[in-house]
mmCIF file of C-alpha atoms in Angstrom:
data_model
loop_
_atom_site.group_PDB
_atom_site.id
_atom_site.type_symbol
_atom_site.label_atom_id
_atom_site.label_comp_id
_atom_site.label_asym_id
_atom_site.label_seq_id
_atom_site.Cartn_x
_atom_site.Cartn_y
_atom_site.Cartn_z
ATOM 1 C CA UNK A 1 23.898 -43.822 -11.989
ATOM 2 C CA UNK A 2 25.778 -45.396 -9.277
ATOM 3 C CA UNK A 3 29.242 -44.946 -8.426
ATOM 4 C CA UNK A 4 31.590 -45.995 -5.544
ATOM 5 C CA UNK A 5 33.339 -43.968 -3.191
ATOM 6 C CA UNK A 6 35.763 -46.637 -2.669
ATOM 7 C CA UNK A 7 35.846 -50.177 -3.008
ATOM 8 C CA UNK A 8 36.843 -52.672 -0.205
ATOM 9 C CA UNK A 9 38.556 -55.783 -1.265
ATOM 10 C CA UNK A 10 36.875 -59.064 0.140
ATOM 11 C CA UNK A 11 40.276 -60.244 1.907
ATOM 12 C CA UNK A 12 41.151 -56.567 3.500
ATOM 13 C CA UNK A 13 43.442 -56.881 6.283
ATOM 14 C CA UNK A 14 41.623 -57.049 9.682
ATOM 15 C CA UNK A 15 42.862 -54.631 12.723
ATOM 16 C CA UNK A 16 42.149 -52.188 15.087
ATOM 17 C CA UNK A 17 38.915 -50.211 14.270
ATOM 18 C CA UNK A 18 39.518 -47.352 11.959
ATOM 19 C CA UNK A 19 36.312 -45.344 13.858
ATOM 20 C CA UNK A 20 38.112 -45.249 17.136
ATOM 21 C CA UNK A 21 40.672 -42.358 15.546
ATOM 22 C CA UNK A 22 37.666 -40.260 14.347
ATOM 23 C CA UNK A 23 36.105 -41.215 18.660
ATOM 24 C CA UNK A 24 39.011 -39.732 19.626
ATOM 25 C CA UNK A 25 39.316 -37.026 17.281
ATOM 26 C CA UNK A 26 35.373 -35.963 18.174
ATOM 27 C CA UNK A 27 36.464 -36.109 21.773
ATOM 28 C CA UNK A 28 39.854 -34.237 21.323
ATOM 29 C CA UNK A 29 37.955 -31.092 19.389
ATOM 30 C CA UNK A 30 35.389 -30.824 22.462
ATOM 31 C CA UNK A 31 37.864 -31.305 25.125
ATOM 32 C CA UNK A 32 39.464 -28.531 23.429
ATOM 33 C CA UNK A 33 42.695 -30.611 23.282
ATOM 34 C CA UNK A 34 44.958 -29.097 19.957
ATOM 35 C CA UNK A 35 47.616 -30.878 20.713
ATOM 36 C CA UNK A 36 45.419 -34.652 20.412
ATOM 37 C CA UNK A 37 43.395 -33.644 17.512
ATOM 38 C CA UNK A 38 46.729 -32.802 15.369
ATOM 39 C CA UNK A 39 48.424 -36.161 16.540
ATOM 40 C CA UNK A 40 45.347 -38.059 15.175
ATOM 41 C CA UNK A 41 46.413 -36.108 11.266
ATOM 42 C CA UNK A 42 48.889 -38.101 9.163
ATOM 43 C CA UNK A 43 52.012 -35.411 8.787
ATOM 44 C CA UNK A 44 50.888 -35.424 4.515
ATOM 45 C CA UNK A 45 47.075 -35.841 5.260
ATOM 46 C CA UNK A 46 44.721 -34.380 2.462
ATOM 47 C CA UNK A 47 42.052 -32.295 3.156
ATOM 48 C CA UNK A 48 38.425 -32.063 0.572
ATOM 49 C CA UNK A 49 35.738 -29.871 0.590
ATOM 50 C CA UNK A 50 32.656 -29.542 -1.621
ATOM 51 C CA UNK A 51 33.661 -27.199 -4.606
ATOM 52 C CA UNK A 52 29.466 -25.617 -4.724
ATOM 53 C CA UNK A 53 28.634 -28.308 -7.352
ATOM 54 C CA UNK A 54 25.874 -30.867 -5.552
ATOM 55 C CA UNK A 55 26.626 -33.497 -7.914
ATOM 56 C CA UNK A 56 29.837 -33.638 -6.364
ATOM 57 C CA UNK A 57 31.428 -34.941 -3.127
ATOM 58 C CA UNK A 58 33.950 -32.898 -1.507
ATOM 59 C CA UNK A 59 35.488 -33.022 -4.985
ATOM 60 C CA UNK A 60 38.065 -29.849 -4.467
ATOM 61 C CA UNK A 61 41.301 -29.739 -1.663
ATOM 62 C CA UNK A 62 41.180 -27.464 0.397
ATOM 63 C CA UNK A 63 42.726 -24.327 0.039
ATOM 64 C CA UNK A 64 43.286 -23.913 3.290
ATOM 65 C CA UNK A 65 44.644 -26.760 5.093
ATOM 66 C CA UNK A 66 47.284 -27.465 2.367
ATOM 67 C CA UNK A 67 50.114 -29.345 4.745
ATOM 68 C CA UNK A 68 50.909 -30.018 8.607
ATOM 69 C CA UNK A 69 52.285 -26.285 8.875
ATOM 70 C CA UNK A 70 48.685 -25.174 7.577
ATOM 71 C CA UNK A 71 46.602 -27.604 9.314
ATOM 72 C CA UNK A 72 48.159 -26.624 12.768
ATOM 73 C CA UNK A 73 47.973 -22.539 12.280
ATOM 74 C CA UNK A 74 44.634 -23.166 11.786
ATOM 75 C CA UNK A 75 43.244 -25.581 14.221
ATOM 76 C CA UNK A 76 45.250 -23.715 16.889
ATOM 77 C CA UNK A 77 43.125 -20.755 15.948
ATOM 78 C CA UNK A 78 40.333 -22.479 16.300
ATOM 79 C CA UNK A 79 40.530 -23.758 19.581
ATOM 80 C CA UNK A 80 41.869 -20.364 20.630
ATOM 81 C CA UNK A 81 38.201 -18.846 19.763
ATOM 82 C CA UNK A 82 34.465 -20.195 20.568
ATOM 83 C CA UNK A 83 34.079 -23.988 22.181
ATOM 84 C CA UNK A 84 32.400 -25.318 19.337
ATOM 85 C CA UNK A 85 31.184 -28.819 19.791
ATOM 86 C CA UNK A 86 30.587 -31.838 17.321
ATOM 87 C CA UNK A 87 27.508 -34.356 18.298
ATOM 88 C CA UNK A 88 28.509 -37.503 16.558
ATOM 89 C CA UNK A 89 25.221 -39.065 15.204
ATOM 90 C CA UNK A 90 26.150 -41.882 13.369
ATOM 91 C CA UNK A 91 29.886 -43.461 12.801
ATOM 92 C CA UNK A 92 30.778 -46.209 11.228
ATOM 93 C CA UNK A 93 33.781 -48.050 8.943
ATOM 94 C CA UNK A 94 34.057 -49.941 5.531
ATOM 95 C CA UNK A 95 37.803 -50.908 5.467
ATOM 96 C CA UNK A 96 39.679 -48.007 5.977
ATOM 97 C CA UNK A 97 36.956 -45.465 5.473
ATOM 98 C CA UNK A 98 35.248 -44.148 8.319
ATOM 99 C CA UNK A 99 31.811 -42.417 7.585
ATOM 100 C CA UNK A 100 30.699 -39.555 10.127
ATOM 101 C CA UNK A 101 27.456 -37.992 10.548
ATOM 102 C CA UNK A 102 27.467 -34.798 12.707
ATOM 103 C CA UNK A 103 25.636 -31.549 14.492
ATOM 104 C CA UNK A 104 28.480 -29.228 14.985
ATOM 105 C CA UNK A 105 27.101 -25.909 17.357
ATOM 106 C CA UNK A 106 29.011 -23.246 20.094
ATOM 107 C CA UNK A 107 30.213 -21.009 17.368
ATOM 108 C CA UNK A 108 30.409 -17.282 19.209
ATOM 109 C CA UNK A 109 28.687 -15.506 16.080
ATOM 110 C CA UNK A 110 25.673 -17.418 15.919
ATOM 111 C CA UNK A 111 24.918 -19.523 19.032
ATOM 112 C CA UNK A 112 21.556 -20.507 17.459
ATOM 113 C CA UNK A 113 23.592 -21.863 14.593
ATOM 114 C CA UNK A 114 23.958 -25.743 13.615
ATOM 115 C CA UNK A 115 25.964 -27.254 11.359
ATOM 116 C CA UNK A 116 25.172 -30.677 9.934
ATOM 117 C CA UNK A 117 27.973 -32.334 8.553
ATOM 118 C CA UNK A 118 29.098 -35.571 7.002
ATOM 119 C CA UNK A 119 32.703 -36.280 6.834
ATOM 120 C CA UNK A 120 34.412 -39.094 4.822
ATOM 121 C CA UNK A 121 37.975 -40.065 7.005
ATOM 122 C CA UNK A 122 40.407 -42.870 5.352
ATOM 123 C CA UNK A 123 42.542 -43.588 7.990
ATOM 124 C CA UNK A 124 45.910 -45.327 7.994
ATOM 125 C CA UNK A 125 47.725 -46.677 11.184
ATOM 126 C CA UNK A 126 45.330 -45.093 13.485
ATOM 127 C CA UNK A 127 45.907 -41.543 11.858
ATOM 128 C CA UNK A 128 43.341 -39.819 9.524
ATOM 129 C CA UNK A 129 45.198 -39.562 5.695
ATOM 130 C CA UNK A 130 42.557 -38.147 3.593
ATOM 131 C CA UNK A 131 39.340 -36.507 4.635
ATOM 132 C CA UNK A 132 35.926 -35.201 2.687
ATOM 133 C CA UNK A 133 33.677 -32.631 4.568
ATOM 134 C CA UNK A 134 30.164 -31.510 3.247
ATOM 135 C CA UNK A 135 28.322 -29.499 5.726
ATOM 136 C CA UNK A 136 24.532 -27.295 5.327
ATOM 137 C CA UNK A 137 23.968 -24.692 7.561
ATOM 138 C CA UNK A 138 20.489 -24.788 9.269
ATOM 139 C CA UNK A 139 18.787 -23.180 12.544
ATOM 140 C CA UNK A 140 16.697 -25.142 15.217
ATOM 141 C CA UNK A 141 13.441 -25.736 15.370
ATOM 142 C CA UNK A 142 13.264 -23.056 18.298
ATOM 143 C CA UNK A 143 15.121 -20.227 16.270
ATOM 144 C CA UNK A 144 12.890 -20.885 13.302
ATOM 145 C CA UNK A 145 9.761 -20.216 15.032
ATOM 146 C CA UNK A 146 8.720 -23.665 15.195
ATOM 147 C CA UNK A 147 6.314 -24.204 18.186
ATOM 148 C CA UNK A 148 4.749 -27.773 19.766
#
């Protein structure tokens, strides 16, 4: 089966690079900047996560981050608690989709902890409209036992 995420027109308008909102937004959550990471969300942005199914791409909103009121309570909370910190590995754009691949790691309850994410950003005039997270839990090498 093959489907498509999106698909680009041949003649899509050409301007600024879309990645350079999710550049700043990586360096806005490890700067530990709230205020720059929320200017960087479209006021209506839409957030997606993955509803459990694994045939299925961030296919349910989030229940959480619902609207700009929600969004902000909770990102303010989270840069109130541990410095967690997102190591972008690979970023790139198709149109107005930007493509993220991620180790996320700092959180206080499990410093061992690493998060490996992909995230799926469409952004509009510089500012991130929808976005699709899918993230797997795993340890180190190191905290699995693993030795050279």
């Amino acid at each position: 089966d093959l489907w498509h995420l999106a698909w680009i027109p041949a003649q899509a308008p050409v301007g600024p690079d879309p990645a350079e909102a999710i550049r700043q937004l990586l360096a806005a959550n490890n700067a530990r900047n709230a205020d720059r990471f929320l200017a960087l969300f479209s006021p209506d942005a839409r957030n997606f996560r993955n509803s459990g199914d694994p045939r299925k791409l961030a296919d349910k909103p989030s229940a959480t981050l619902v609207d700009a009121a929600s969004r902000e309570k909770f990102f303010r909370n989270y840069f109130a608690g541990a410095p967690v910190q997102v190591e972008a590995v690979k970023l790139f754009s198709v149109g107005d989709l930007v493509v993220e691949q991620s180790h996320v790691t700092g959180f206080a309850d499990a410093p061992e902890k690493v998060v490996n994410e992909i995230s799926i950003y469409r952004i509009r005039d510089g500012r991130i409209v929808d976005d699709w997270l899918l993230g797997e839990e795993t340890l180190p090498a190191r905290a699995r036992g693993a030795t050279r």
